[in-house]
Short mmCIF file of C-alpha atoms in Angstrom, two decimals:
data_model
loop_
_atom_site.label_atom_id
_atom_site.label_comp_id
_atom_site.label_asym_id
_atom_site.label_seq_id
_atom_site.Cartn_x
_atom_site.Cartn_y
_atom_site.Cartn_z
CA UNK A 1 103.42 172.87 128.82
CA UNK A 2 100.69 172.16 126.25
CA UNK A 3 97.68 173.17 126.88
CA UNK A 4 95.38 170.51 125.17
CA UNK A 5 93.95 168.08 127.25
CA UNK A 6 95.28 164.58 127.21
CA UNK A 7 95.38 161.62 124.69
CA UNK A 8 92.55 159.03 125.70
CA UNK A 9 95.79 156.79 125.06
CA UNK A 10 97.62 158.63 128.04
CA UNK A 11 96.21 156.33 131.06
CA UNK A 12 98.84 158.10 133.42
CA UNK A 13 102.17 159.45 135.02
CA UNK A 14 103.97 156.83 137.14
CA UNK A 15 106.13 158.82 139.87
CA UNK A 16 109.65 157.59 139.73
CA UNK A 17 109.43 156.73 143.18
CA UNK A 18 107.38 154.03 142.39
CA UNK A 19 109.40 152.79 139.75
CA UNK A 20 110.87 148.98 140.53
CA UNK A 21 114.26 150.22 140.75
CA UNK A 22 113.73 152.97 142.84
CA UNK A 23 111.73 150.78 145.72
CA UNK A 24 112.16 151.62 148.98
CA UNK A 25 111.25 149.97 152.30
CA UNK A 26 109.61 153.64 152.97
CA UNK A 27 106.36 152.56 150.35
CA UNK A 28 106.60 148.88 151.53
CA UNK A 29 106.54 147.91 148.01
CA UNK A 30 108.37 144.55 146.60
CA UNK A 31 109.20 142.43 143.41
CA UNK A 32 107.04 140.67 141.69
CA UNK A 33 107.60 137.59 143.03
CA UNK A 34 107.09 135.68 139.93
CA UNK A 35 109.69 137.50 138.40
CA UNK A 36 110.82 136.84 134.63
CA UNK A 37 108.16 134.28 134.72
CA UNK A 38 105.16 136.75 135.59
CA UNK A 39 102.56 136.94 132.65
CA UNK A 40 100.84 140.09 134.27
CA UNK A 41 100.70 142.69 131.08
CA UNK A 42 98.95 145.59 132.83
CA UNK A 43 101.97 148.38 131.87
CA UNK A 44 101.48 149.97 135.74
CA UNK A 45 102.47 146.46 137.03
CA UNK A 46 105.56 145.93 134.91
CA UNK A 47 106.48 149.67 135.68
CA UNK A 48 105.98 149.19 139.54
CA UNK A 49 107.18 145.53 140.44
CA UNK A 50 109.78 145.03 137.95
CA UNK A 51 113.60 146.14 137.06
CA UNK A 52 114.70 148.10 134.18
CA UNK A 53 116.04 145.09 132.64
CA UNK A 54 112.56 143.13 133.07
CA UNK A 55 111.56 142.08 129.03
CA UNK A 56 107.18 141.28 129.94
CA UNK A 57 106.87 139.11 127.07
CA UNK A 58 109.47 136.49 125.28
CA UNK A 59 111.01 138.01 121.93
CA UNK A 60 108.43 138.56 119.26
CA UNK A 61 108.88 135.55 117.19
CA UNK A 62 108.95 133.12 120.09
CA UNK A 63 105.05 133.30 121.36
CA UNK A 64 102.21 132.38 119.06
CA UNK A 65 100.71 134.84 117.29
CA UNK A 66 97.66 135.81 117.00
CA UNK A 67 95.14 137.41 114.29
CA UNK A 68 94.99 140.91 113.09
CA UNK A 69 93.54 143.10 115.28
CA UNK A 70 94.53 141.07 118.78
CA UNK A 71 98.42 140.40 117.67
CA UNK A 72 99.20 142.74 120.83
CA UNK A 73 103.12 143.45 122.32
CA UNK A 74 104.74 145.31 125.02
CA UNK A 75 107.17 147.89 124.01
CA UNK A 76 108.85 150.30 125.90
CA UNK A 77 110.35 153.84 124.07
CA UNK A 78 112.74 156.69 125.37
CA UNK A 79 112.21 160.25 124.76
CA UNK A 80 113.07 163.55 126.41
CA UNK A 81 110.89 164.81 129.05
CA UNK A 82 109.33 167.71 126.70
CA UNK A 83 108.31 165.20 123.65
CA UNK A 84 107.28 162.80 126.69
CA UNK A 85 104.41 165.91 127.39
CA UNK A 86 104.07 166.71 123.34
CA UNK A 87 103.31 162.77 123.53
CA UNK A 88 100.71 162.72 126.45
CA UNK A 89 98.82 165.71 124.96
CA UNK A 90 98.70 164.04 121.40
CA UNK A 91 100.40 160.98 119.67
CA UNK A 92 103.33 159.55 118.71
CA UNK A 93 105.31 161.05 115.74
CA UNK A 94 106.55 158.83 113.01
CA UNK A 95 110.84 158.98 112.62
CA UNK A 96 111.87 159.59 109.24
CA UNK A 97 115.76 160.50 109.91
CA UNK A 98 118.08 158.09 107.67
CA UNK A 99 120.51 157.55 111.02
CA UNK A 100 118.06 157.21 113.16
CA UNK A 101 115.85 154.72 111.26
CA UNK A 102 117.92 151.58 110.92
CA UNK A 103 114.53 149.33 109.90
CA UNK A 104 112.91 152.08 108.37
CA UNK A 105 110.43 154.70 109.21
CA UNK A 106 108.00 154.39 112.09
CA UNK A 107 107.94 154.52 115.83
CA UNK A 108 110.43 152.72 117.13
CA UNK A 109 110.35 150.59 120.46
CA UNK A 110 112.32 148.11 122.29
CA UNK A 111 111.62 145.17 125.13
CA UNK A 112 112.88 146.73 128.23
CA UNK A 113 113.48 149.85 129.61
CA UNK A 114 117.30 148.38 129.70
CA UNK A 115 117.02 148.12 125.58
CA UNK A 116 115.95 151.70 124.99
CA UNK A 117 119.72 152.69 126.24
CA UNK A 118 121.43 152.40 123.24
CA UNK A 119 119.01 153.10 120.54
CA UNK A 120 117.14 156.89 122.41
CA UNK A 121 118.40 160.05 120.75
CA UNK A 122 116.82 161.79 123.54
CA UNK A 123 117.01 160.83 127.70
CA UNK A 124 114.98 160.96 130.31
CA UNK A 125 111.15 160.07 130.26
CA UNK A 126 110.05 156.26 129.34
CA UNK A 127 107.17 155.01 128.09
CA UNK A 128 105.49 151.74 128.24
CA UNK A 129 102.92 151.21 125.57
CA UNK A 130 100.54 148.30 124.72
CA UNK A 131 101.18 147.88 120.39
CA UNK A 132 98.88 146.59 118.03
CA UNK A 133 101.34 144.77 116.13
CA UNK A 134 99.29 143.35 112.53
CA UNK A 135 101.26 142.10 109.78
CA UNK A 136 104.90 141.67 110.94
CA UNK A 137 108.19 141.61 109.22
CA UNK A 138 111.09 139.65 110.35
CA UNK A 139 114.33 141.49 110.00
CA UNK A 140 117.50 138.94 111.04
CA UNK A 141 121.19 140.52 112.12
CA UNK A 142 122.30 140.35 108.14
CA UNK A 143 118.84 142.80 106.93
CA UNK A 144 119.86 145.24 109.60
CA UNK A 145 119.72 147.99 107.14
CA UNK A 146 118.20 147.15 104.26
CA UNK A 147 115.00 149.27 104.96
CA UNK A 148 117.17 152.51 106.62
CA UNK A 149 115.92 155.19 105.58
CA UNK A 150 112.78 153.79 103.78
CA UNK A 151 109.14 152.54 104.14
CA UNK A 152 109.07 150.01 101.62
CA UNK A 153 107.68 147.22 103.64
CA UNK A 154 104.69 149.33 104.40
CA UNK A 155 102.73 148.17 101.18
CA UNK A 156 102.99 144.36 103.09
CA UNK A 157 103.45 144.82 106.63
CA UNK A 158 102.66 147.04 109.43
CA UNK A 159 105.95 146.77 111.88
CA UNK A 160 109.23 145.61 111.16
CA UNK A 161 110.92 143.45 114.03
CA UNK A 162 114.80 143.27 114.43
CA UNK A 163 115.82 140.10 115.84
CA UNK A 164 119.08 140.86 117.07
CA UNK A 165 122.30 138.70 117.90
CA UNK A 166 121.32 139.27 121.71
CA UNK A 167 117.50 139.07 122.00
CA UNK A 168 117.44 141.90 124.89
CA UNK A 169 118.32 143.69 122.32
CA UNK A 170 115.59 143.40 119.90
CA UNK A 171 113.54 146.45 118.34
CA UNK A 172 110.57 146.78 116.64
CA UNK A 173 109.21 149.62 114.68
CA UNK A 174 105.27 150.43 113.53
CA UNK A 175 104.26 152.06 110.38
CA UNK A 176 100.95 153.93 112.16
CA UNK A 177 100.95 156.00 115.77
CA UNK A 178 97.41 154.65 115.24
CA UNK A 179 98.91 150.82 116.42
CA UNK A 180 99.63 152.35 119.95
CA UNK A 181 97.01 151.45 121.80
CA UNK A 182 97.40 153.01 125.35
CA UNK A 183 100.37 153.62 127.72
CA UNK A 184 101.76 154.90 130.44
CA UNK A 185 104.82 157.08 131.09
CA UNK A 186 107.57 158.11 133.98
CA UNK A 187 109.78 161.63 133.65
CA UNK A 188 113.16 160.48 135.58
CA UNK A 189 114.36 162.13 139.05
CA UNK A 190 116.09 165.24 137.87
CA UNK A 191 113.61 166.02 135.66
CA UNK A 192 110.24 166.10 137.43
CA UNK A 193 110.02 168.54 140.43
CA UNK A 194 106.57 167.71 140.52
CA UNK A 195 107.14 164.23 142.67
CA UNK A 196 109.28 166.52 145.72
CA UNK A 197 106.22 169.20 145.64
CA UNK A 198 103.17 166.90 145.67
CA UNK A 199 105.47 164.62 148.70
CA UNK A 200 105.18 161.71 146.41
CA UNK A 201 108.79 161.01 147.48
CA UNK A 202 107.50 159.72 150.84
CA UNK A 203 104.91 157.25 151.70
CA UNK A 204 101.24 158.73 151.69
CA UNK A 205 97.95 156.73 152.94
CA UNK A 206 97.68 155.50 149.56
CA UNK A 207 100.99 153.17 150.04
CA UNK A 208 100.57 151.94 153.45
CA UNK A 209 98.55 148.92 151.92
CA UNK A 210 102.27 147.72 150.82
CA UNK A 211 100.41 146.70 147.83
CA UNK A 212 102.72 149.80 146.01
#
């Protein structure tokens, strides 16, 4: 367990009780009822009221952007329960791995929970992070790999974006740790005792608002 305090960008553990597809009658909680067509982008709500398939905004390329400096995204990343905690208690590391960097180095993130599945090297803990985005470079299915392994578009741009054959499937990668803004993270059941010994895997006063 580390023992320096948190990141200011840590904003806090979700339970996975509370995760949309572990609802339960027990915590009166429901869907969004706007589902894919909700454009609430606090990263607690999409945790909370939405599926592990839910994507919060369209595919990168498909919403009007916006200046430097407000060109904000939702991306979701997969990690292993102990670099979720190294994460919390500091920052993002930058991947630098040739395999594992497909549109070069960075930190790499996808849509959905759903489209972290095939692209983690580790399991277990998600994160859902609000991304400072900047200068963006479009990558289409035929550039998959032209910057594996590499930074070169770093001089130009500050993420690379993947638009793959399937857009659930796209996955975007920033240059900086710096470019995460905040987030918010959940350690999967079989990994975090803590939710059975704090009773967070019943309903507690807190719930019985059914507005969780």
């Amino acid at each position: 367990m580390p023992l320096t305090p948190l990141s200011p960008k840590h904003k806090r553990f979700i339970p996975y009780t509370l995760l949309g597809d572990n609802r339960t009658m027990r915590f009166g909680d429901k869907a969004c009822s706007k589902g894919a067509q909700c454009k609430n982008r606090d990263l607690e709500h999409i945790f909370i009221f939405h599926f592990k398939s839910y994507n919060p905004q369209p595919r990168y390329f498909d919403i009007e952007q916006t200046t430097a400096g407000k060109n904000l995204y939702i991306g979701f990343h997969q990690t292993d329960p102990k670099s979720a905690m190294l994460i919390a208690h500091s920052d993002f590391l930058i991947s630098t791995a040739y395999e594992s960097t497909m549109i070069g180095h960075g930190v790499y993130f996808a849509r959905s929970r759903d489209g972290t599945e095939n692209k983690a090297n580790r399991k277990g803990a998600f994160i859902c992070a609000e991304v400072e985005m900047g200068r963006v470079l479009r990558l289409n299915p035929n550039e998959r790999n032209l910057y594996r392994g590499k930074n070169d578009w770093w001089s130009t741009h500050d993420t690379s974006y993947f638009c793959n054959a399937d857009p659930r499937l796209d996955e975007f990668c920033v240059k900086s740790p710096s470019q995460i803004l905040r987030w918010i993270m959940v350690i999967e059941n079989g990994f975090d005792s803590k939710v059975f010994s704090y009773g967070l895997d019943r309903e507690f006063d807190d719930t019985k608002c059914l507005c969780i």
